XYZ file of C-alpha atoms in Angstrom:
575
model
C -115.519 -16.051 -116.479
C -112.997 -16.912 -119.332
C -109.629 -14.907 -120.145
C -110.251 -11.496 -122.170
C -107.950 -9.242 -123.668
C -108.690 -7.131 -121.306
C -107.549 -9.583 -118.044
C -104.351 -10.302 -120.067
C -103.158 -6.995 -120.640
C -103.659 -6.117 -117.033
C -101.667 -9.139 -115.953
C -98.613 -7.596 -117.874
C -99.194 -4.524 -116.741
C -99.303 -5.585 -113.489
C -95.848 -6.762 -113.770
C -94.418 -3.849 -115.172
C -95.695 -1.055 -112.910
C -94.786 -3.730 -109.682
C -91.218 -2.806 -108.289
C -90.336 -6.300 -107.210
C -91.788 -8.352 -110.259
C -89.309 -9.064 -113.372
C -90.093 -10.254 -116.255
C -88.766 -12.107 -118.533
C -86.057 -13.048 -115.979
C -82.839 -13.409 -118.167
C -83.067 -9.674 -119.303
C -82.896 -8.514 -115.571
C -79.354 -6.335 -115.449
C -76.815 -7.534 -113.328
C -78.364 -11.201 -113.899
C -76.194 -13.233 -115.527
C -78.853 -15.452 -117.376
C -79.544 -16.014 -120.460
C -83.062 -17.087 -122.908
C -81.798 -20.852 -122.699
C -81.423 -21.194 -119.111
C -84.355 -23.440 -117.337
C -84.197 -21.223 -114.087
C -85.429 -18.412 -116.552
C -88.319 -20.803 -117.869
C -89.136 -21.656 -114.366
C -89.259 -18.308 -113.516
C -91.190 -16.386 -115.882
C -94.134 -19.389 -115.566
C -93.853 -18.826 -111.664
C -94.256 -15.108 -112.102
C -96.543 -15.011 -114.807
C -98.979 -17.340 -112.873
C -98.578 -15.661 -109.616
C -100.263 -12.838 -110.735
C -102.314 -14.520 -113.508
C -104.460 -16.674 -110.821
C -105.420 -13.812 -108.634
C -107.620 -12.117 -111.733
C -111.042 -12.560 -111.142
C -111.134 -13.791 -114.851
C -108.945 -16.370 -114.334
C -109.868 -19.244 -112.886
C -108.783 -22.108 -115.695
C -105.226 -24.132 -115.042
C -105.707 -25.761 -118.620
C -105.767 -22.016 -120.039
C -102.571 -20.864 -118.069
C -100.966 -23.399 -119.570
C -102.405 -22.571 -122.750
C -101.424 -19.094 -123.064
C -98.210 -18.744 -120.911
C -95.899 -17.056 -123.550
C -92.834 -19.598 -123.775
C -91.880 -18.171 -127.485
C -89.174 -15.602 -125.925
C -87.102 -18.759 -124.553
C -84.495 -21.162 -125.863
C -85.246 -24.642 -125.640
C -82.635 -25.987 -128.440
C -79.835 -27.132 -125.615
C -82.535 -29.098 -124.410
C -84.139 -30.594 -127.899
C -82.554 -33.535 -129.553
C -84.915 -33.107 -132.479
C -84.159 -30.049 -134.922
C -86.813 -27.423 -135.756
C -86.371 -28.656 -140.144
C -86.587 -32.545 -138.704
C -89.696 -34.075 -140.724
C -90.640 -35.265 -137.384
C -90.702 -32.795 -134.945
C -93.930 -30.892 -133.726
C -92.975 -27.289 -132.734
C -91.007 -27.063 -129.422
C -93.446 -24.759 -128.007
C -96.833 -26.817 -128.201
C -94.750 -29.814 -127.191
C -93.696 -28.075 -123.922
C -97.207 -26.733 -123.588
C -98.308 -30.339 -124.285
C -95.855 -32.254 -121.910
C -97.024 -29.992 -118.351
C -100.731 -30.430 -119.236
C -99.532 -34.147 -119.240
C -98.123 -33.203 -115.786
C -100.406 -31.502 -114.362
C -102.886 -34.411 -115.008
C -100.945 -36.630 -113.682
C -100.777 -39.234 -116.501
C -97.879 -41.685 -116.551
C -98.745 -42.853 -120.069
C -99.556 -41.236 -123.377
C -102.382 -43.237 -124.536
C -104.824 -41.822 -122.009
C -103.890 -38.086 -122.591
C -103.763 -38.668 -126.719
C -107.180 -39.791 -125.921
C -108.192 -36.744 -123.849
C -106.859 -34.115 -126.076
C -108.647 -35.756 -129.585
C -112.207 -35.097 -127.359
C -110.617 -31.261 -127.255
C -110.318 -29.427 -130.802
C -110.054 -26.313 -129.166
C -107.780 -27.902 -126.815
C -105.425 -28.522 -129.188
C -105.624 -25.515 -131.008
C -105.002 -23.396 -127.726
C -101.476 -25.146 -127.459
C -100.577 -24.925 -130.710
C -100.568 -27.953 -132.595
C -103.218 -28.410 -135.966
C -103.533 -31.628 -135.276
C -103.477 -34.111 -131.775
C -99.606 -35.357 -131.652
C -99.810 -39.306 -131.719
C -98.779 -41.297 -128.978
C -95.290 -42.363 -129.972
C -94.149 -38.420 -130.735
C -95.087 -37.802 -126.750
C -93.300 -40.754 -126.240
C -90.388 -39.910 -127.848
C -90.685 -35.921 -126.325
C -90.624 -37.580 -122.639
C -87.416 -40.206 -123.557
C -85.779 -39.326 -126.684
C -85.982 -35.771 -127.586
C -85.641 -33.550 -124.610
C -83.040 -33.349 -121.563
C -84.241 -34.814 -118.233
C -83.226 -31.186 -117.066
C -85.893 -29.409 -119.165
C -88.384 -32.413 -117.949
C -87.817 -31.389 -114.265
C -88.655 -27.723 -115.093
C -91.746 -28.752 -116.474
C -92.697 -31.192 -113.629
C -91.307 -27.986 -111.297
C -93.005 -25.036 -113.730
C -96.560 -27.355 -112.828
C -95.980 -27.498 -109.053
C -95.686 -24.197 -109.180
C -99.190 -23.605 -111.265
C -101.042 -26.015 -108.768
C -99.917 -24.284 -105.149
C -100.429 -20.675 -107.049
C -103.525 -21.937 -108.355
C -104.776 -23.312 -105.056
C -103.612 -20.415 -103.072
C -106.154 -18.267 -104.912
C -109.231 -20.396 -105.185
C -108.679 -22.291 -108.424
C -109.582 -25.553 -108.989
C -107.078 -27.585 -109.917
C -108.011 -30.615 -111.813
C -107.320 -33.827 -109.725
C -104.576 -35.818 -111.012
C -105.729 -38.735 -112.979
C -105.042 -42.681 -113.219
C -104.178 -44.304 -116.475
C -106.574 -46.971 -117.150
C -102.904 -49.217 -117.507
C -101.677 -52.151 -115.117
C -98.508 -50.173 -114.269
C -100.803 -47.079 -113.609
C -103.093 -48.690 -111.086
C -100.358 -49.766 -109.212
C -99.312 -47.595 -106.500
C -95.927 -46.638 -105.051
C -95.359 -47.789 -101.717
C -97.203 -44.924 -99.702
C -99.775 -43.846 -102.787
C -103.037 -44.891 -103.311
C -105.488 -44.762 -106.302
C -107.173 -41.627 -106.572
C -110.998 -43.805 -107.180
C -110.370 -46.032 -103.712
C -111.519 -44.434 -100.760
C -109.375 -45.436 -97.497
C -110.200 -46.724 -94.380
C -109.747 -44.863 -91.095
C -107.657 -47.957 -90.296
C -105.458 -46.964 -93.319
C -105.491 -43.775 -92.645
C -104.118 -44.468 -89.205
C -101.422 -46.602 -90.455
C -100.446 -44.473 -92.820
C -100.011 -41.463 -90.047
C -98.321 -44.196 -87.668
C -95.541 -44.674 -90.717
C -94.760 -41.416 -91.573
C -94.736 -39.738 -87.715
C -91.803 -42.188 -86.991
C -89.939 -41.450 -90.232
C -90.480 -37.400 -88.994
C -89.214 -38.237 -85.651
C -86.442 -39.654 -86.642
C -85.729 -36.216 -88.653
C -86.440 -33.991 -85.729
C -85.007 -35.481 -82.331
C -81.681 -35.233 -83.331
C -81.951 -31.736 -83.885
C -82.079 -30.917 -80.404
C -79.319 -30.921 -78.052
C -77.530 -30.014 -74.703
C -73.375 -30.066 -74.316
C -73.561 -33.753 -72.101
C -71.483 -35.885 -71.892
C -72.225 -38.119 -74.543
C -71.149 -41.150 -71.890
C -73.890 -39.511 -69.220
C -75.718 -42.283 -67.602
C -79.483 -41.047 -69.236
C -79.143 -40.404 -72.685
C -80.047 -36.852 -74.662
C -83.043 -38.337 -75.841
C -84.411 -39.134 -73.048
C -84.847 -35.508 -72.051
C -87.074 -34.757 -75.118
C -89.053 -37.805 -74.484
C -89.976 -36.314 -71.489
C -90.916 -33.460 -72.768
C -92.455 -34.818 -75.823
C -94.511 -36.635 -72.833
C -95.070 -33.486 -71.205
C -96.715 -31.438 -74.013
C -98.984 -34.802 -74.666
C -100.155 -34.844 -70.409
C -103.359 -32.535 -69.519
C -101.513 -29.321 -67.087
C -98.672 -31.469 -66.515
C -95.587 -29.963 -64.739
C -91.979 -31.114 -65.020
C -92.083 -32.570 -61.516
C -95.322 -34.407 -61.683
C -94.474 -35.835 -65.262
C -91.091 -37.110 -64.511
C -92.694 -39.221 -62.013
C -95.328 -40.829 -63.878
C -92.681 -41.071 -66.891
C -90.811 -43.628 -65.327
C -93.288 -46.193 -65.502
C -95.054 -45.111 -68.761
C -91.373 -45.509 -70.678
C -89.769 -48.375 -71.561
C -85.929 -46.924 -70.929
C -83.962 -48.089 -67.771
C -83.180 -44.415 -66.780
C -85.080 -40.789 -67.509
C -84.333 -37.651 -65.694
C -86.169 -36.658 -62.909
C -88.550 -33.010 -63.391
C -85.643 -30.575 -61.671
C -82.747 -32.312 -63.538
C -84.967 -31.137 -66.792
C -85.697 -27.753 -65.815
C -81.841 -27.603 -64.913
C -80.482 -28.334 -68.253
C -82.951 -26.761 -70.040
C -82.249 -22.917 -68.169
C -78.525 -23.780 -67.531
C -77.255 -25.228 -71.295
C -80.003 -23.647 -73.115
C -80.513 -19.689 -74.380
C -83.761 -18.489 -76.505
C -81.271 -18.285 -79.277
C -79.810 -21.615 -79.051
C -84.103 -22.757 -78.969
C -84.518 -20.959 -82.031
C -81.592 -22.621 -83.784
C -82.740 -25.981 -82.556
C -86.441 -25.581 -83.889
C -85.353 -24.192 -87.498
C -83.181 -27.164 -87.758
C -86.038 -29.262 -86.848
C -88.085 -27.521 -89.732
C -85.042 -27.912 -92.048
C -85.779 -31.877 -91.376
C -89.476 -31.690 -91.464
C -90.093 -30.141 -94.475
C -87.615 -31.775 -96.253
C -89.621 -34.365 -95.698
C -92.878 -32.561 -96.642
C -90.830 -32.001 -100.025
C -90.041 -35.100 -101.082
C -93.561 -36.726 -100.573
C -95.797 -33.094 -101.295
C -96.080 -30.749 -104.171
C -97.266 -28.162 -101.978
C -94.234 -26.286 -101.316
C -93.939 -23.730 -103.895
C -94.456 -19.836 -102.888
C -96.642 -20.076 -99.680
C -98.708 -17.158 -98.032
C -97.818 -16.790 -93.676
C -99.050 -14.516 -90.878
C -96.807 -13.052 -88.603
C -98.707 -12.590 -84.980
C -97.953 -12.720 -81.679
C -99.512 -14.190 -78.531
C -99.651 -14.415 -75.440
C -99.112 -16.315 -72.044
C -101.995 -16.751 -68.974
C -101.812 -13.165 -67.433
C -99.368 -13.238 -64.728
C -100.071 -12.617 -61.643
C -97.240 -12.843 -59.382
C -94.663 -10.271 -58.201
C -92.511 -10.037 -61.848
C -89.457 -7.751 -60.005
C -86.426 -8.385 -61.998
C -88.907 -9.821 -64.914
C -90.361 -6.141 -66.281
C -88.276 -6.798 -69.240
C -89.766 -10.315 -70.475
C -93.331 -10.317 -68.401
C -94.731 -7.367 -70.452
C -97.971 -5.830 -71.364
C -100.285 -7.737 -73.359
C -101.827 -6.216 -76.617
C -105.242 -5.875 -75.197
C -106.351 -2.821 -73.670
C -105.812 -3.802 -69.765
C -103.563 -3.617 -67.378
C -102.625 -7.487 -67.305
C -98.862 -9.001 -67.670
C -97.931 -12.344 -69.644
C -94.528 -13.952 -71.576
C -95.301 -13.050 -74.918
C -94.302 -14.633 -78.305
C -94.225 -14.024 -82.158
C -94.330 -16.679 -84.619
C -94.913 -17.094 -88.238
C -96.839 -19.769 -89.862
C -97.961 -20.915 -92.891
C -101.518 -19.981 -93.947
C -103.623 -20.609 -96.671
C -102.439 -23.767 -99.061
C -100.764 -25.982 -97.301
C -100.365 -27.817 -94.115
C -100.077 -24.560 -90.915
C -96.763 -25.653 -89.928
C -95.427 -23.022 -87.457
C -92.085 -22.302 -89.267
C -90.842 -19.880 -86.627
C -91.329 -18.685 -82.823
C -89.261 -15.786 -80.832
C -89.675 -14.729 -77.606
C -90.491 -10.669 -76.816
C -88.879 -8.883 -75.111
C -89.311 -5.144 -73.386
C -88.130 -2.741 -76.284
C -88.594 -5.403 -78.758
C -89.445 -3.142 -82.217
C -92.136 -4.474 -84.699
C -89.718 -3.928 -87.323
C -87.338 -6.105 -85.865
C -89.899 -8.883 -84.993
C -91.316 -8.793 -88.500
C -87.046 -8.973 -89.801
C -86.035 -11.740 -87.671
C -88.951 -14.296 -88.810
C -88.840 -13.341 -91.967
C -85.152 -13.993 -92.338
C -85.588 -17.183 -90.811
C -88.681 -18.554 -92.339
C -86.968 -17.367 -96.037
C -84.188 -19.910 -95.215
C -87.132 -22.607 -95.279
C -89.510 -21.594 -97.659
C -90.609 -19.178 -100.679
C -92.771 -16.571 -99.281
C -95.312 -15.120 -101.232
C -97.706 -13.051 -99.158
C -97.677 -11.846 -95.663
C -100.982 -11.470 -93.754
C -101.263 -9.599 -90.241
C -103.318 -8.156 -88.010
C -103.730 -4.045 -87.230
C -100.986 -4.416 -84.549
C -98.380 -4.321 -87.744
C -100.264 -1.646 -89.438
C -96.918 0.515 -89.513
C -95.468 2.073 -92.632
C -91.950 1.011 -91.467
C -93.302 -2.474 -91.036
C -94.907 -2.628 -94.118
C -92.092 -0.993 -96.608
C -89.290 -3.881 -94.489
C -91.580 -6.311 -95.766
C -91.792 -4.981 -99.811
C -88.364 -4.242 -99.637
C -87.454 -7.648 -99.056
C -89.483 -8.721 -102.224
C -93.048 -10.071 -100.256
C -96.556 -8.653 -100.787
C -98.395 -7.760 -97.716
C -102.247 -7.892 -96.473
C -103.090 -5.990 -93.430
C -106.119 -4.493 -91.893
C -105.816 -0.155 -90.747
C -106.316 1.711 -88.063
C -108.524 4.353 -89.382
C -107.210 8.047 -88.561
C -108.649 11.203 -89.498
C -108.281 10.822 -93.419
C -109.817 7.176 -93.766
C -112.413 8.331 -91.137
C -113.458 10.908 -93.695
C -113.281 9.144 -96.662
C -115.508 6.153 -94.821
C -118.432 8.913 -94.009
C -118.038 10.378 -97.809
C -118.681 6.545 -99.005
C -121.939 6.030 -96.625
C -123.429 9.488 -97.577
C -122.997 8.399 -101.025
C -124.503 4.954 -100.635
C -121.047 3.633 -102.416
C -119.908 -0.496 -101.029
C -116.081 -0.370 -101.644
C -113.647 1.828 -102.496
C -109.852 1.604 -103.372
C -107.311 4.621 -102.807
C -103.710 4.709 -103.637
C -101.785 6.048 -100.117
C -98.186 7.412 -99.869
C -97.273 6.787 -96.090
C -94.546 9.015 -94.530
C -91.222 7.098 -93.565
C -89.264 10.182 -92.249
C -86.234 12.473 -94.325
C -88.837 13.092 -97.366
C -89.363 9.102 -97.865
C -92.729 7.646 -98.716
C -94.260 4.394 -98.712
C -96.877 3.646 -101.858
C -99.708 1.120 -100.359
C -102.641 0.465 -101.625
C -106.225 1.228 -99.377
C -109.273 -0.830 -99.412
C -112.133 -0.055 -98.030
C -115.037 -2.553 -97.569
C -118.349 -2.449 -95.755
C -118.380 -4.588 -92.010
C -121.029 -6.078 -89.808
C -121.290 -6.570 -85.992
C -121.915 -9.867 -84.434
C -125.634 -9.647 -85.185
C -124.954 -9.118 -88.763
C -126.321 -5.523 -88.858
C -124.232 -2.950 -90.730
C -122.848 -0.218 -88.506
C -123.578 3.267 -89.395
C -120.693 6.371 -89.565
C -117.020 6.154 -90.484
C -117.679 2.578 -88.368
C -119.673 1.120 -91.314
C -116.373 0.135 -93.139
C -113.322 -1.506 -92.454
C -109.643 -0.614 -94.066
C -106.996 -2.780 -95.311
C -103.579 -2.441 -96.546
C -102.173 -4.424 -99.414
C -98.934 -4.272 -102.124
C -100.831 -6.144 -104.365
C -102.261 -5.312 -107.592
C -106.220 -5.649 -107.572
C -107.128 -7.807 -110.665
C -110.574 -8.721 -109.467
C -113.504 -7.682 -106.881
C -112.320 -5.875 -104.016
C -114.485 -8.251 -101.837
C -112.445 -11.313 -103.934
C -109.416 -9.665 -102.747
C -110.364 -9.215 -98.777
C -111.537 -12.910 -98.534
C -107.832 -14.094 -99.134
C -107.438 -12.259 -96.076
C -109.563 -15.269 -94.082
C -106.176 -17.016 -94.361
C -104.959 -15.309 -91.355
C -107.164 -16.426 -88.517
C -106.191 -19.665 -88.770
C -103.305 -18.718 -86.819
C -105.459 -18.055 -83.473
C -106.900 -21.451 -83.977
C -103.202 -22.695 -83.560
C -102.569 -20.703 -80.961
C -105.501 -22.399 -78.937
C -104.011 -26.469 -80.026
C -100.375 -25.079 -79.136
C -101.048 -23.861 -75.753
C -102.589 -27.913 -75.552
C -98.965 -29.426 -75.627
C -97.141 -26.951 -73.656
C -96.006 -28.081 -70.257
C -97.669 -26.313 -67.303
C -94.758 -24.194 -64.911
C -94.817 -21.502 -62.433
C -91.307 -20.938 -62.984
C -90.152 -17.251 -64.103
C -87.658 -18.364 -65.958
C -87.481 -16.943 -69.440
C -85.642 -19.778 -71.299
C -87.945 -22.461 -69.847
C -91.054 -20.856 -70.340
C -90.004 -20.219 -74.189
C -88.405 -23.659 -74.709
C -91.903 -25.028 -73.413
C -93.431 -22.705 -76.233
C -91.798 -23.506 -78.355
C -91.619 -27.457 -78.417
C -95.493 -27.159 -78.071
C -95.000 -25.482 -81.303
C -92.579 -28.297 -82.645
C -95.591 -30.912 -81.991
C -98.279 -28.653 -83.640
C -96.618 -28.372 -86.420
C -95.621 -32.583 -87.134
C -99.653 -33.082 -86.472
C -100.438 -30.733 -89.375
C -97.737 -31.878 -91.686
C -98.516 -35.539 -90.651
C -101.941 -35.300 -91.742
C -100.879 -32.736 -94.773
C -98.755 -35.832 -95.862
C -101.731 -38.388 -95.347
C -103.854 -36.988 -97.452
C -102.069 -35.977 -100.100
C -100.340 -39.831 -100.210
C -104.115 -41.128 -100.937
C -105.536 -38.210 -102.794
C -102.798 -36.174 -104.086
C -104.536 -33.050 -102.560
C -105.463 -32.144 -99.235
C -108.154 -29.799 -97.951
C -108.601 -27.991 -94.763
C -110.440 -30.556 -92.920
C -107.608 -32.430 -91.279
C -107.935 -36.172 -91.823
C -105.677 -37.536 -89.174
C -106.491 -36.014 -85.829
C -104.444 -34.682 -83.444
C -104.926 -37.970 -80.942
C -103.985 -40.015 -83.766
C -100.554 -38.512 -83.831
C -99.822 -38.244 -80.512
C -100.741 -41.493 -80.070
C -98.008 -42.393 -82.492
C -95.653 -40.211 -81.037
C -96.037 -42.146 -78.019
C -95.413 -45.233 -79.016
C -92.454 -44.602 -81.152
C -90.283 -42.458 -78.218
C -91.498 -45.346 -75.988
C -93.744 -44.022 -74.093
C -96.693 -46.525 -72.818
């Protein structure tokens, strides 16, 4: 489907009736911008296409770029070239003209002068009457405007791709000049047209897993001596060794550690566990991992384009039941979720879902008492210091208004499937009588003291596991969302998939953690925790591969989880 009048308008309207969506940024009050600055440009693109790309209409980067009103901003700091000089196309178009350069990839004007005379219309959508030759691109890209404005462009078209991606539009793979400086790549690229070996592959995961390494070892720490006969690292060798064992404990590991490593001393299994419960706190854990991300994905940045506004799921899992006496451990071996009468350590984390590699940005322990509102608060928080979220997807244990209203007041959307009560029983049965497939209700939800929540209901037809519709109120299924629906309602559920790629890394996690028996609570969630510390370097490893020989990734991971333990090994000295 092409762009109508129609899918415009509701994109602006869209913004207008949405609480947490300005636009255009620099006439926000209390926001001390103004039409020239770049954050404003970068901005109004980013919030424009956020909403623009999840219209079933909409499914054309080239036209984004096309249309994205840019006439409300003030490029003149930025523009050498005045609007009366006999040589200077339009600012506008040029902009225009300079990201679909970007987004294209092309290091060279020839090639896209080439591209946009095949392209009348092309042309005419950005503005110009005629193609601009090659040396007035030239001179846009060196001469005529500020390296500043050309990083907003290069940052306005990361942004397009990742919001582009995140909602199922292709976006056109970035092209190679047909130029001897063009087909020559930088140290860890690779033409787009030549496919790579495994070997390749593998040598290109080898390279970067010692670069992250390097990042994220230093990140953790006890209060040692720093003249203590086995050094610091040692200790998260051995657990790095640990988490890469099959049911290995700390006692059993330590042993077989000293002949697999290649340092003089390492710390036998109870010295471990010691420092770990005795210099170590869950909070102290949690410092230690963000800081780790902090290095990670700083590395992810400056190698991926990926990290723009990324969608996560908050969830929570849990331990093997427990089955020992937990007196004096009611508070942190709790109830599980299910509907039994089994015990387990339980933890919530928040990952990234959707576009981009599932690094696990956050884990925290639960405790006894713990609220969902405060679970949801604390990862947020913390996973906002690493990223920009864009969407949050969870499952019906979150389905609570006070949940949901934390999470749009702090600026997110949310997706999240309902428990059906009375009402959305009734509504459900009113549907099947009436032979009608979905359905979408606006829903205040009671916060208390006169105070309502405005959500959005969807409801969509299910099937059991033999693919047979149910019948009743059970015929449908429910979800929650803050965001506008542009398209299909069943276009709108399936970004909802995203989520349940969180209990597939649940299952790898629980394949690096250490095995114990010990009750302690800071062990048991340090061993967590690191397991999810090596999860998430074998998704961003292979993230990074791909997009080093492709400039994309997809969800098929190219580098497998071996490959990068393997590495791991080798470069803490292990074997």
């Amino acid at each position: 489907m092409d762009a109508t009048t129609t899918s415009k308008r509701a994109v602006f309207r869209t913004i207008a009736e949405h609480p947490n969506y300005q636009w255009p940024y620099y006439r926000i009050p209390d926001i001390e911008f103004t039409a020239a600055d770049l954050d404003a440009f970068e901005h109004d693109v980013h919030r424009l296409a956020s909403v623009w790309f999840r219209h079933d209409a909409h499914e054309d980067v080239e036209a984004f770029i096309c249309w994205c009103p840019l006439y409300h901003l003030d490029f003149s700091p930025h523009d050498a070239h005045p609007a009366w000089h006999a040589q200077s196309k339009p600012t506008v178009p040029m902009v225009r003209a300079l990201m679909l350069m970007d987004l294209h990839g092309w290091a060279h004007e020839t090639a896209f002068v080439r591209y946009l005379a095949e392209q009348p219309a092309l042309v005419d959508a950005l503005g110009f009457t005629e193609v601009p030759d090659q040396a007035t691109l030239w001179r846009a890209r060196h001469e005529r405007f500020s390296d500043e404005l050309l990083d907003a462009i290069t940052a306005c078209v990361r942004n397009i791709r990742v919001l582009a991606g995140q909602n199922r539009v292709s976006v056109p793979p970035q092209k190679t000049d047909n130029t001897a400086e063009a087909n020559t790549p930088r140290s860890w690229e690779q033409p787009n047209n030549d496919e790579p070996t495994q070997w390749e592959i593998i040598q290109r995961a080898d390279e970067l897993t010692k670069q992250a390494q390097r990042r994220i070892f230093p990140a953790f720490t006890f209060d040692r001596d720093k003249q203590a006969s086995i050094p610091e690292d040692a200790f998260w060798e051995l657990q790095t060794y640990l988490g890469l064992g099959e049911d290995l404990c700390a006692n059993e590991g330590a042993r077989s550690f000293i002949t697999e490593s290649t340092r003089e001393r390492t710390p036998l299994g109870h010295v471990h566990r010691y420092h770990i419960r005795q210099q170590l706190s869950t909070n102290a854990i949690r410092d230690m991992y963000h800081k780790a991300m902090q290095r990670l994905l700083a590395e992810a940045t400056s190698r991926s384009e990926y990290f723009g506004e990324a969608a996560v799921a908050i969830d929570t899992t849990a331990a093997d039941p427990f089955t020992g006496n937990r007196d004096g451990h009611e508070d942190e071996i709790i109830g599980t979720k299910e509907d039994d009468d089994e015990y387990a350590y339980q933890w919530a984390t928040i990952q990234v879902v959707g576009w981009g590699p599932r690094v696990m940005l956050d884990a925290r322990p639960i405790r006894k008492g713990d609220t969902l509102v405060e679970i949801v608060t604390d990862l947020l928080e913390s996973a906002e210091d690493l990223i920009r979220i864009d969407r949050v997807l969870m499952d019906r244990e979150f389905d609570s208004q006070h949940v949901l209203e934390t999470i749009a007041e702090r600026g997110h959307d949310y997706f999240v499937p309902k428990r059906k009560r009375t009402s959305e029983k009734a509504v459900a049965r009113r549907m099947e009588q009436n032979d009608v497939k979905t359905a979408v209700n606006e829903r205040g939800l009671h916060l208390g003291n006169n105070e309502w929540h405005e959500t959005t209901l969807l409801y969509v037809p299910k099937r059991n596991f033999d693919g047979e519709i149910e019948e009743g109120h059970e015929r449908y299924v429910v979800f929650m969302s803050s965001e506008p629906i542009l398209g299909s309602v069943e276009a709108h559920i399936g970004l909802y998939s995203d989520r349940q790629e969180i209990e597939a890394g649940y299952k790898q996690i629980k394949r690096f953690m250490a095995k114990t028996t010990s009750k302690d609570f800071v062990l048991r969630f340090f061993y967590f925790a690191f397991a999810c510390l090596l999860y998430s370097l074998w998704r961003l490893i292979d993230h990074l591969v791909q997009v080093s020989f492709t400039d994309s990734f997809t969800d098929e991971p190219w580098v497998t989880m071996h490959d990068v333990l393997t590495s791991v090994k080798k470069h803490t000295g292990i074997g």
